[in-house]
PDB file of C-alpha atoms in Angstrom:
ATOM      1  CA  UNK A1153      15.673 -14.940  -8.240  1.00  0.00           C
ATOM      2  CA  UNK A1154      16.566 -11.999 -10.530  1.00  0.00           C
ATOM      3  CA  UNK A1155      14.297 -13.356 -13.337  1.00  0.00           C
ATOM      4  CA  UNK A1156      11.350 -13.261 -10.896  1.00  0.00           C
ATOM      5  CA  UNK A1157      11.054  -9.528 -10.971  1.00  0.00           C
ATOM      6  CA  UNK A1158      10.474  -8.886 -14.723  1.00  0.00           C
ATOM      7  CA  UNK A1159       8.308 -11.999 -14.954  1.00  0.00           C
ATOM      8  CA  UNK A1160       6.149 -10.778 -12.081  1.00  0.00           C
ATOM      9  CA  UNK A1161       6.137  -7.203 -13.612  1.00  0.00           C
ATOM     10  CA  UNK A1162       4.738  -8.564 -16.770  1.00  0.00           C
ATOM     11  CA  UNK A1163       1.973 -10.370 -14.947  1.00  0.00           C
ATOM     12  CA  UNK A1164       1.095  -7.210 -13.039  1.00  0.00           C
ATOM     13  CA  UNK A1165       0.889  -5.337 -16.321  1.00  0.00           C
ATOM     14  CA  UNK A1166      -1.805  -7.775 -17.376  1.00  0.00           C
ATOM     15  CA  UNK A1167      -3.657  -7.637 -14.061  1.00  0.00           C
ATOM     16  CA  UNK A1168      -6.694  -5.558 -13.352  1.00  0.00           C
ATOM     17  CA  UNK A1169      -7.723  -3.691 -10.186  1.00  0.00           C
ATOM     18  CA  UNK A1170     -10.022  -5.643  -7.764  1.00  0.00           C
ATOM     19  CA  UNK A1171     -13.363  -4.592  -6.333  1.00  0.00           C
ATOM     20  CA  UNK A1172     -11.494  -3.439  -3.294  1.00  0.00           C
ATOM     21  CA  UNK A1173      -9.471  -0.967  -5.475  1.00  0.00           C
ATOM     22  CA  UNK A1174     -12.812   0.255  -6.908  1.00  0.00           C
ATOM     23  CA  UNK A1175     -14.030   0.855  -3.397  1.00  0.00           C
ATOM     24  CA  UNK A1176     -10.948   2.905  -2.563  1.00  0.00           C
ATOM     25  CA  UNK A1177     -11.435   4.996  -5.694  1.00  0.00           C
ATOM     26  CA  UNK A1178     -15.146   5.452  -4.720  1.00  0.00           C
ATOM     27  CA  UNK A1179     -14.220   6.634  -1.325  1.00  0.00           C
ATOM     28  CA  UNK A1180     -11.577   9.016  -2.790  1.00  0.00           C
ATOM     29  CA  UNK A1181     -14.076  10.482  -5.275  1.00  0.00           C
ATOM     30  CA  UNK A1182     -16.391  11.183  -2.324  1.00  0.00           C
ATOM     31  CA  UNK A1183     -13.579  12.927  -0.464  1.00  0.00           C
ATOM     32  CA  UNK A1184     -13.607  10.218   2.301  1.00  0.00           C
ATOM     33  CA  UNK A1185     -10.127   8.793   1.688  1.00  0.00           C
ATOM     34  CA  UNK A1186      -7.225  10.572   3.428  1.00  0.00           C
ATOM     35  CA  UNK A1187      -4.384   8.169   2.549  1.00  0.00           C
ATOM     36  CA  UNK A1188      -3.818   4.546   1.745  1.00  0.00           C
ATOM     37  CA  UNK A1189      -0.556   2.979   2.845  1.00  0.00           C
ATOM     38  CA  UNK A1190       0.029  -0.262   0.976  1.00  0.00           C
ATOM     39  CA  UNK A1191       2.589  -3.100   1.317  1.00  0.00           C
ATOM     40  CA  UNK A1192       1.714  -4.377  -2.186  1.00  0.00           C
ATOM     41  CA  UNK A1193       4.167  -3.775  -5.021  1.00  0.00           C
ATOM     42  CA  UNK A1194       1.777  -4.341  -7.927  1.00  0.00           C
ATOM     43  CA  UNK A1195       0.744  -0.723  -8.501  1.00  0.00           C
ATOM     44  CA  UNK A1196      -2.908  -1.689  -9.093  1.00  0.00           C
ATOM     45  CA  UNK A1197      -3.983   1.349  -7.108  1.00  0.00           C
ATOM     46  CA  UNK A1198      -2.652   3.496  -9.848  1.00  0.00           C
ATOM     47  CA  UNK A1199      -4.633   1.516 -12.442  1.00  0.00           C
ATOM     48  CA  UNK A1200      -7.798   2.066 -10.364  1.00  0.00           C
ATOM     49  CA  UNK A1201      -7.263   5.813 -10.689  1.00  0.00           C
ATOM     50  CA  UNK A1202      -5.744   6.665  -7.314  1.00  0.00           C
ATOM     51  CA  UNK A1203      -2.698   9.019  -7.294  1.00  0.00           C
ATOM     52  CA  UNK A1204       0.374   7.183  -6.110  1.00  0.00           C
ATOM     53  CA  UNK A1205       3.598   8.572  -4.627  1.00  0.00           C
ATOM     54  CA  UNK A1206       6.910   7.636  -6.215  1.00  0.00           C
ATOM     55  CA  UNK A1207      10.530   8.861  -6.076  1.00  0.00           C
ATOM     56  CA  UNK A1208      10.142  10.697  -9.328  1.00  0.00           C
ATOM     57  CA  UNK A1209       7.265  12.799  -7.916  1.00  0.00           C
ATOM     58  CA  UNK A1210       8.160  16.341  -6.756  1.00  0.00           C
ATOM     59  CA  UNK A1211       7.655  17.225  -3.119  1.00  0.00           C
ATOM     60  CA  UNK A1212       4.670  19.357  -4.121  1.00  0.00           C
ATOM     61  CA  UNK A1213       2.747  16.124  -4.871  1.00  0.00           C
ATOM     62  CA  UNK A1214       2.705  15.226  -1.219  1.00  0.00           C
ATOM     63  CA  UNK A1215      -0.558  17.061  -0.849  1.00  0.00           C
ATOM     64  CA  UNK A1216      -2.289  15.440  -3.865  1.00  0.00           C
ATOM     65  CA  UNK A1217      -1.211  11.841  -3.359  1.00  0.00           C
ATOM     66  CA  UNK A1218      -3.603   9.185  -1.960  1.00  0.00           C
ATOM     67  CA  UNK A1219      -1.557   5.917  -2.165  1.00  0.00           C
ATOM     68  CA  UNK A1220       1.831   5.545  -0.460  1.00  0.00           C
ATOM     69  CA  UNK A1221       3.695   2.293  -1.295  1.00  0.00           C
ATOM     70  CA  UNK A1222       5.750   1.132   1.712  1.00  0.00           C
ATOM     71  CA  UNK A1223       7.671  -1.454  -0.280  1.00  0.00           C
ATOM     72  CA  UNK A1224       8.288   0.191  -3.724  1.00  0.00           C
ATOM     73  CA  UNK A1225       6.789  -1.126  -6.891  1.00  0.00           C
ATOM     74  CA  UNK A1226       7.609  -3.640  -9.679  1.00  0.00           C
ATOM     75  CA  UNK A1227       7.621  -1.218 -12.567  1.00  0.00           C
ATOM     76  CA  UNK A1228      10.864   0.617 -11.814  1.00  0.00           C
ATOM     77  CA  UNK A1229      14.539   0.114 -11.360  1.00  0.00           C
ATOM     78  CA  UNK A1230      16.839   2.470  -9.394  1.00  0.00           C
ATOM     79  CA  UNK A1231      20.558   3.038  -9.654  1.00  0.00           C
ATOM     80  CA  UNK A1232      22.404   2.027  -6.495  1.00  0.00           C
ATOM     81  CA  UNK A1233      24.865   4.970  -6.930  1.00  0.00           C
ATOM     82  CA  UNK A1234      22.848   8.017  -7.904  1.00  0.00           C
ATOM     83  CA  UNK A1235      19.381   6.639  -7.092  1.00  0.00           C
ATOM     84  CA  UNK A1236      18.086   7.627 -10.459  1.00  0.00           C
ATOM     85  CA  UNK A1237      14.850   5.670 -11.453  1.00  0.00           C
ATOM     86  CA  UNK A1238      14.068   4.123 -14.786  1.00  0.00           C
ATOM     87  CA  UNK A1239      11.183   2.052 -16.117  1.00  0.00           C
ATOM     88  CA  UNK A1240      11.929  -1.654 -15.839  1.00  0.00           C
ATOM     89  CA  UNK A1241      10.297  -2.741 -19.165  1.00  0.00           C
ATOM     90  CA  UNK A1242      13.187  -1.827 -21.520  1.00  0.00           C
ATOM     91  CA  UNK A1243      15.600  -3.793 -19.312  1.00  0.00           C
ATOM     92  CA  UNK A1244      13.525  -6.912 -19.005  1.00  0.00           C
ATOM     93  CA  UNK A1245      15.542  -9.099 -21.481  1.00  0.00           C
ATOM     94  CA  UNK A1246      18.795  -8.346 -19.662  1.00  0.00           C
ATOM     95  CA  UNK A1247      17.076  -9.146 -16.226  1.00  0.00           C
ATOM     96  CA  UNK A1248      15.631 -12.344 -17.612  1.00  0.00           C
ATOM     97  CA  UNK A1249      19.117 -13.340 -18.689  1.00  0.00           C
ATOM     98  CA  UNK A1250      20.351 -12.955 -15.068  1.00  0.00           C
ATOM     99  CA  UNK A1251      22.172  -9.630 -15.557  1.00  0.00           C
ATOM    100  CA  UNK A1252      21.654  -6.371 -13.810  1.00  0.00           C
ATOM    101  CA  UNK A1253      21.576  -3.316 -16.180  1.00  0.00           C
ATOM    102  CA  UNK A1254      23.727  -0.296 -15.700  1.00  0.00           C
ATOM    103  CA  UNK A1255      22.360   3.227 -15.495  1.00  0.00           C
ATOM    104  CA  UNK A1256      23.348   4.982 -18.695  1.00  0.00           C
ATOM    105  CA  UNK A1257      24.605   8.223 -17.128  1.00  0.00           C
ATOM    106  CA  UNK A1258      26.832   6.425 -14.575  1.00  0.00           C
ATOM    107  CA  UNK A1259      28.051   4.140 -17.343  1.00  0.00           C
ATOM    108  CA  UNK A1260      28.998   7.076 -19.450  1.00  0.00           C
ATOM    109  CA  UNK A1261      31.006   8.615 -16.631  1.00  0.00           C
ATOM    110  CA  UNK A1262      32.812   5.365 -16.260  1.00  0.00           C
ATOM    111  CA  UNK A1263      33.615   5.302 -19.971  1.00  0.00           C
ATOM    112  CA  UNK A1264      34.875   8.918 -19.746  1.00  0.00           C
ATOM    113  CA  UNK A1265      37.273   7.864 -16.993  1.00  0.00           C
ATOM    114  CA  UNK A1266      38.524   4.999 -19.061  1.00  0.00           C
ATOM    115  CA  UNK A1267      39.135   7.189 -22.105  1.00  0.00           C
ATOM    116  CA  UNK A1268      40.993   9.771 -20.001  1.00  0.00           C
ATOM    117  CA  UNK A1269      43.032   6.911 -18.522  1.00  0.00           C
ATOM    118  CA  UNK A1270      41.872   7.629 -15.013  1.00  0.00           C
ATOM    119  CA  UNK A1271      41.431   4.919 -12.460  1.00  0.00           C
ATOM    120  CA  UNK A1272      38.389   2.882 -13.170  1.00  0.00           C
ATOM    121  CA  UNK A1273      35.636   2.668 -10.616  1.00  0.00           C
ATOM    122  CA  UNK A1274      33.045  -0.017 -10.216  1.00  0.00           C
ATOM    123  CA  UNK A1275      29.689   1.076 -11.643  1.00  0.00           C
ATOM    124  CA  UNK A1276      26.716   0.048  -9.414  1.00  0.00           C
ATOM    125  CA  UNK A1277      23.978  -1.700 -11.208  1.00  0.00           C
ATOM    126  CA  UNK A1278      20.295  -0.802 -11.326  1.00  0.00           C
ATOM    127  CA  UNK A1279      18.104  -3.083  -9.145  1.00  0.00           C
ATOM    128  CA  UNK A1280      14.359  -3.399  -8.752  1.00  0.00           C
ATOM    129  CA  UNK A1281      12.722  -0.609  -6.916  1.00  0.00           C
ATOM    130  CA  UNK A1282      11.458  -2.842  -4.091  1.00  0.00           C
ATOM    131  CA  UNK A1283      12.131  -2.531  -0.375  1.00  0.00           C
ATOM    132  CA  UNK A1284      12.588  -6.029   1.091  1.00  0.00           C
ATOM    133  CA  UNK A1285      12.187  -6.812   4.803  1.00  0.00           C
ATOM    134  CA  UNK A1286      14.686  -5.035   6.967  1.00  0.00           C
ATOM    135  CA  UNK A1287      15.942  -2.935   4.102  1.00  0.00           C
ATOM    136  CA  UNK A1288      15.942   0.909   4.495  1.00  0.00           C
ATOM    137  CA  UNK A1289      13.398   2.591   2.268  1.00  0.00           C
ATOM    138  CA  UNK A1290      15.246   4.846  -0.345  1.00  0.00           C
ATOM    139  CA  UNK A1291      12.595   7.529   0.154  1.00  0.00           C
ATOM    140  CA  UNK A1292      11.957   7.026   3.886  1.00  0.00           C
ATOM    141  CA  UNK A1293      12.011  10.782   4.505  1.00  0.00           C
ATOM    142  CA  UNK A1294       9.059  11.526   2.176  1.00  0.00           C
ATOM    143  CA  UNK A1295       7.135   8.467   3.419  1.00  0.00           C
ATOM    144  CA  UNK A1296       7.608   9.730   6.974  1.00  0.00           C
ATOM    145  CA  UNK A1297       6.342  13.203   5.870  1.00  0.00           C
ATOM    146  CA  UNK A1298       3.026  11.602   4.824  1.00  0.00           C
ATOM    147  CA  UNK A1299       2.770   9.959   8.313  1.00  0.00           C
ATOM    148  CA  UNK A1300       3.558  13.373  10.007  1.00  0.00           C
ATOM    149  CA  UNK A1301       0.842  15.039   8.000  1.00  0.00           C
ATOM    150  CA  UNK A1302      -1.688  12.408   9.000  1.00  0.00           C
ATOM    151  CA  UNK A1303      -0.806  12.531  12.595  1.00  0.00           C
ATOM    152  CA  UNK A1304      -0.770  16.270  12.757  1.00  0.00           C
ATOM    153  CA  UNK A1305      -4.545  16.435  12.386  1.00  0.00           C
ATOM    154  CA  UNK A1306      -4.375  18.648   9.251  1.00  0.00           C
ATOM    155  CA  UNK A1307      -6.943  16.384   7.696  1.00  0.00           C
ATOM    156  CA  UNK A1308      -9.521  14.920  10.039  1.00  0.00           C
ATOM    157  CA  UNK A1309      -9.607  11.136  10.226  1.00  0.00           C
ATOM    158  CA  UNK A1310     -12.365   9.166  11.973  1.00  0.00           C
ATOM    159  CA  UNK A1311     -11.729   5.703  10.688  1.00  0.00           C
ATOM    160  CA  UNK A1312      -8.656   3.421  10.193  1.00  0.00           C
ATOM    161  CA  UNK A1313      -9.325   0.382   8.136  1.00  0.00           C
ATOM    162  CA  UNK A1314      -6.516  -2.219   8.207  1.00  0.00           C
ATOM    163  CA  UNK A1315      -6.996  -4.866   5.444  1.00  0.00           C
ATOM    164  CA  UNK A1316      -5.187  -8.105   4.530  1.00  0.00           C
ATOM    165  CA  UNK A1317      -1.919  -7.531   6.339  1.00  0.00           C
ATOM    166  CA  UNK A1318      -0.824  -9.953   9.045  1.00  0.00           C
ATOM    167  CA  UNK A1319       1.289  -7.190  10.606  1.00  0.00           C
ATOM    168  CA  UNK A1320       4.550  -9.095  10.656  1.00  0.00           C
ATOM    169  CA  UNK A1321       6.743  -6.093   9.664  1.00  0.00           C
ATOM    170  CA  UNK A1322       7.784  -3.891  12.554  1.00  0.00           C
ATOM    171  CA  UNK A1323       7.356  -0.647  10.710  1.00  0.00           C
ATOM    172  CA  UNK A1324       3.853  -1.534   9.762  1.00  0.00           C
ATOM    173  CA  UNK A1325       2.907  -2.386  13.276  1.00  0.00           C
ATOM    174  CA  UNK A1326       4.248   1.007  14.500  1.00  0.00           C
ATOM    175  CA  UNK A1327       2.353   2.817  11.799  1.00  0.00           C
ATOM    176  CA  UNK A1328      -0.961   1.030  12.630  1.00  0.00           C
ATOM    177  CA  UNK A1329      -0.594   1.689  16.338  1.00  0.00           C
ATOM    178  CA  UNK A1330       0.338   5.369  15.834  1.00  0.00           C
ATOM    179  CA  UNK A1331      -2.687   6.037  13.665  1.00  0.00           C
ATOM    180  CA  UNK A1332      -5.015   4.045  15.961  1.00  0.00           C
ATOM    181  CA  UNK A1333      -3.849   6.046  18.984  1.00  0.00           C
ATOM    182  CA  UNK A1334      -4.266   9.317  17.151  1.00  0.00           C
ATOM    183  CA  UNK A1335      -7.738   8.489  16.077  1.00  0.00           C
ATOM    184  CA  UNK A1336      -8.906   7.260  19.503  1.00  0.00           C
ATOM    185  CA  UNK A1337      -7.416  10.354  21.202  1.00  0.00           C
ATOM    186  CA  UNK A1338      -8.356  13.138  18.792  1.00  0.00           C
ATOM    187  CA  UNK A1339     -11.243  12.082  16.592  1.00  0.00           C
ATOM    188  CA  UNK A1340     -14.725  11.693  18.085  1.00  0.00           C
ATOM    189  CA  UNK A1341     -16.564   8.611  16.786  1.00  0.00           C
ATOM    190  CA  UNK A1342     -19.662   9.023  14.614  1.00  0.00           C
ATOM    191  CA  UNK A1343     -22.638   7.680  16.596  1.00  0.00           C
ATOM    192  CA  UNK A1344     -20.212   5.505  18.763  1.00  0.00           C
ATOM    193  CA  UNK A1345     -19.258   3.425  15.728  1.00  0.00           C
ATOM    194  CA  UNK A1346     -15.976   1.452  15.703  1.00  0.00           C
ATOM    195  CA  UNK A1347     -13.097   3.686  14.502  1.00  0.00           C
ATOM    196  CA  UNK A1348     -10.213   1.199  14.071  1.00  0.00           C
ATOM    197  CA  UNK A1349     -11.128  -1.931  12.180  1.00  0.00           C
ATOM    198  CA  UNK A1350      -9.169  -4.975  11.161  1.00  0.00           C
ATOM    199  CA  UNK A1351     -10.456  -6.835   8.086  1.00  0.00           C
ATOM    200  CA  UNK A1352      -8.882 -10.262   7.563  1.00  0.00           C
ATOM    201  CA  UNK A1353      -9.870 -13.945   7.578  1.00  0.00           C
ATOM    202  CA  UNK A1354      -7.527 -14.775  10.473  1.00  0.00           C
ATOM    203  CA  UNK A1355      -6.053 -12.908  13.428  1.00  0.00           C
ATOM    204  CA  UNK A1356      -3.439 -14.798  15.382  1.00  0.00           C
ATOM    205  CA  UNK A1357      -2.280 -11.976  17.634  1.00  0.00           C
ATOM    206  CA  UNK A1358      -5.670 -10.832  19.069  1.00  0.00           C
ATOM    207  CA  UNK A1359      -4.489 -10.272  22.665  1.00  0.00           C
ATOM    208  CA  UNK A1360      -1.585  -8.041  21.524  1.00  0.00           C
ATOM    209  CA  UNK A1361      -3.890  -5.859  19.492  1.00  0.00           C
ATOM    210  CA  UNK A1362      -6.993  -5.707  21.787  1.00  0.00           C
ATOM    211  CA  UNK A1363      -6.393  -2.108  22.813  1.00  0.00           C
ATOM    212  CA  UNK A1364      -5.722  -1.024  19.271  1.00  0.00           C
ATOM    213  CA  UNK A1365      -8.627  -2.456  17.209  1.00  0.00           C
ATOM    214  CA  UNK A1366     -12.273  -1.701  18.038  1.00  0.00           C
ATOM    215  CA  UNK A1367     -13.512  -4.439  15.702  1.00  0.00           C
ATOM    216  CA  UNK A1368     -12.223  -7.489  13.856  1.00  0.00           C
ATOM    217  CA  UNK A1369     -14.208  -8.377  10.745  1.00  0.00           C
ATOM    218  CA  UNK A1370     -13.430 -11.968   9.994  1.00  0.00           C
ATOM    219  CA  UNK A1371     -14.239 -12.039   6.322  1.00  0.00           C
ATOM    220  CA  UNK A1372     -13.007 -12.136   2.768  1.00  0.00           C
ATOM    221  CA  UNK A1373     -11.975  -8.659   1.717  1.00  0.00           C
ATOM    222  CA  UNK A1374     -13.717  -8.912  -1.692  1.00  0.00           C
ATOM    223  CA  UNK A1375     -17.016 -10.163  -0.147  1.00  0.00           C
ATOM    224  CA  UNK A1376     -17.079  -7.204   2.305  1.00  0.00           C
ATOM    225  CA  UNK A1377     -16.120  -4.894  -0.559  1.00  0.00           C
ATOM    226  CA  UNK A1378     -19.123  -6.070  -2.580  1.00  0.00           C
ATOM    227  CA  UNK A1379     -21.374  -5.425   0.440  1.00  0.00           C
ATOM    228  CA  UNK A1380     -20.041  -1.906   0.906  1.00  0.00           C
ATOM    229  CA  UNK A1381     -20.300  -0.966  -2.741  1.00  0.00           C
ATOM    230  CA  UNK A1382     -23.852  -2.237  -2.858  1.00  0.00           C
ATOM    231  CA  UNK A1383     -24.752  -0.169   0.251  1.00  0.00           C
ATOM    232  CA  UNK A1384     -23.150   2.898  -1.281  1.00  0.00           C
ATOM    233  CA  UNK A1385     -25.007   2.471  -4.484  1.00  0.00           C
ATOM    234  CA  UNK A1386     -28.218   2.178  -2.421  1.00  0.00           C
ATOM    235  CA  UNK A1387     -27.168   5.356  -0.646  1.00  0.00           C
ATOM    236  CA  UNK A1388     -26.941   7.175  -3.945  1.00  0.00           C
ATOM    237  CA  UNK A1389     -30.417   6.012  -4.745  1.00  0.00           C
ATOM    238  CA  UNK A1390     -31.937   7.220  -1.448  1.00  0.00           C
ATOM    239  CA  UNK A1391     -29.712  10.274  -1.129  1.00  0.00           C
ATOM    240  CA  UNK A1392     -28.766   9.319   2.404  1.00  0.00           C
ATOM    241  CA  UNK A1393     -25.347   9.714   3.952  1.00  0.00           C
ATOM    242  CA  UNK A1394     -23.597   6.465   4.917  1.00  0.00           C
ATOM    243  CA  UNK A1395     -20.232   6.454   6.632  1.00  0.00           C
ATOM    244  CA  UNK A1396     -17.763   3.581   5.830  1.00  0.00           C
ATOM    245  CA  UNK A1397     -18.005   2.470   9.514  1.00  0.00           C
ATOM    246  CA  UNK A1398     -21.738   2.287   9.213  1.00  0.00           C
ATOM    247  CA  UNK A1399     -21.217  -0.496   6.630  1.00  0.00           C
ATOM    248  CA  UNK A1400     -19.006  -2.478   8.941  1.00  0.00           C
ATOM    249  CA  UNK A1401     -21.346  -2.985  11.865  1.00  0.00           C
ATOM    250  CA  UNK A1402     -20.968  -6.465  13.377  1.00  0.00           C
ATOM    251  CA  UNK A1403     -24.388  -7.791  12.112  1.00  0.00           C
ATOM    252  CA  UNK A1404     -23.660  -6.529   8.647  1.00  0.00           C
ATOM    253  CA  UNK A1405     -20.172  -8.011   8.231  1.00  0.00           C
ATOM    254  CA  UNK A1406     -20.357 -11.466   6.761  1.00  0.00           C
ATOM    255  CA  UNK A1407     -17.735 -14.212   6.682  1.00  0.00           C
ATOM    256  CA  UNK A1408     -17.521 -17.538   4.823  1.00  0.00           C
ATOM    257  CA  UNK A1409     -18.465 -20.618   6.730  1.00  0.00           C
ATOM    258  CA  UNK A1410     -17.661 -24.210   5.804  1.00  0.00           C
ATOM    259  CA  UNK A1411     -20.933 -24.217   3.907  1.00  0.00           C
ATOM    260  CA  UNK A1412     -20.354 -21.905   0.908  1.00  0.00           C
ATOM    261  CA  UNK A1413     -24.096 -21.231   0.680  1.00  0.00           C
ATOM    262  CA  UNK A1414     -24.296 -19.735   4.154  1.00  0.00           C
ATOM    263  CA  UNK A1415     -22.668 -16.775   5.832  1.00  0.00           C
ATOM    264  CA  UNK A1416     -22.009 -16.014   9.491  1.00  0.00           C
ATOM    265  CA  UNK A1417     -21.321 -12.797  11.470  1.00  0.00           C
ATOM    266  CA  UNK A1418     -18.827 -12.421  14.143  1.00  0.00           C
ATOM    267  CA  UNK A1419     -17.455  -9.646  16.401  1.00  0.00           C
ATOM    268  CA  UNK A1420     -14.316 -10.618  18.200  1.00  0.00           C
ATOM    269  CA  UNK A1421     -12.950  -7.546  19.808  1.00  0.00           C
TER     270      UNK A1421
END
């Protein structure tokens, strides 16, 4: 299992952002993206040009960050003792051999104790900077601060777009419901457009979420992204103003059917 992390990190280094990441960057450039909370650990948002929060960022960066990773990332290790963070790449060989590296500062302190003939202590190892299910987030306080900012109304939000996740994680479900409630209660819709939208190919808990989502777009994320980017490009040509929710109207949201040459539309909620 340990070898999985450096192997996956190397694959991520070779990966490129998707069209959906391009869409996020486009929205950010237009001043239309407040925050993106992601359960992904690949860090492709950073490659796409979005600012991403990490432990090593100072608190001042809270106001300039767009992407908040909820489960850490594959590019870093952190010390279980002092919580210092290091880049994973220099330690890949050791991880691939099945050994956890030691944080150099903690290791030096241990060596100093040994040389002074003091009682030796166990030195915690460095582990991948990833938050697994039911683990406490090492930077939960700062992640919660982003949520408090967004729910305070300091920056107006009129659309919540939930993409890809099946919402199995309790914390993610709470986050989505909190943002949806805030938007429904405090943010008037633009021309009665849907404000809380779920974009995913399947939706197995529709009844539980009926009061949360205004619209389920049953479609492939990348297909919808291409449609939105094309519409936004057309907007630039016509100098018209198009809102993201304008692009996700039921009759404009396509989904794959069994026949790859045809598309269908569907509004479920």
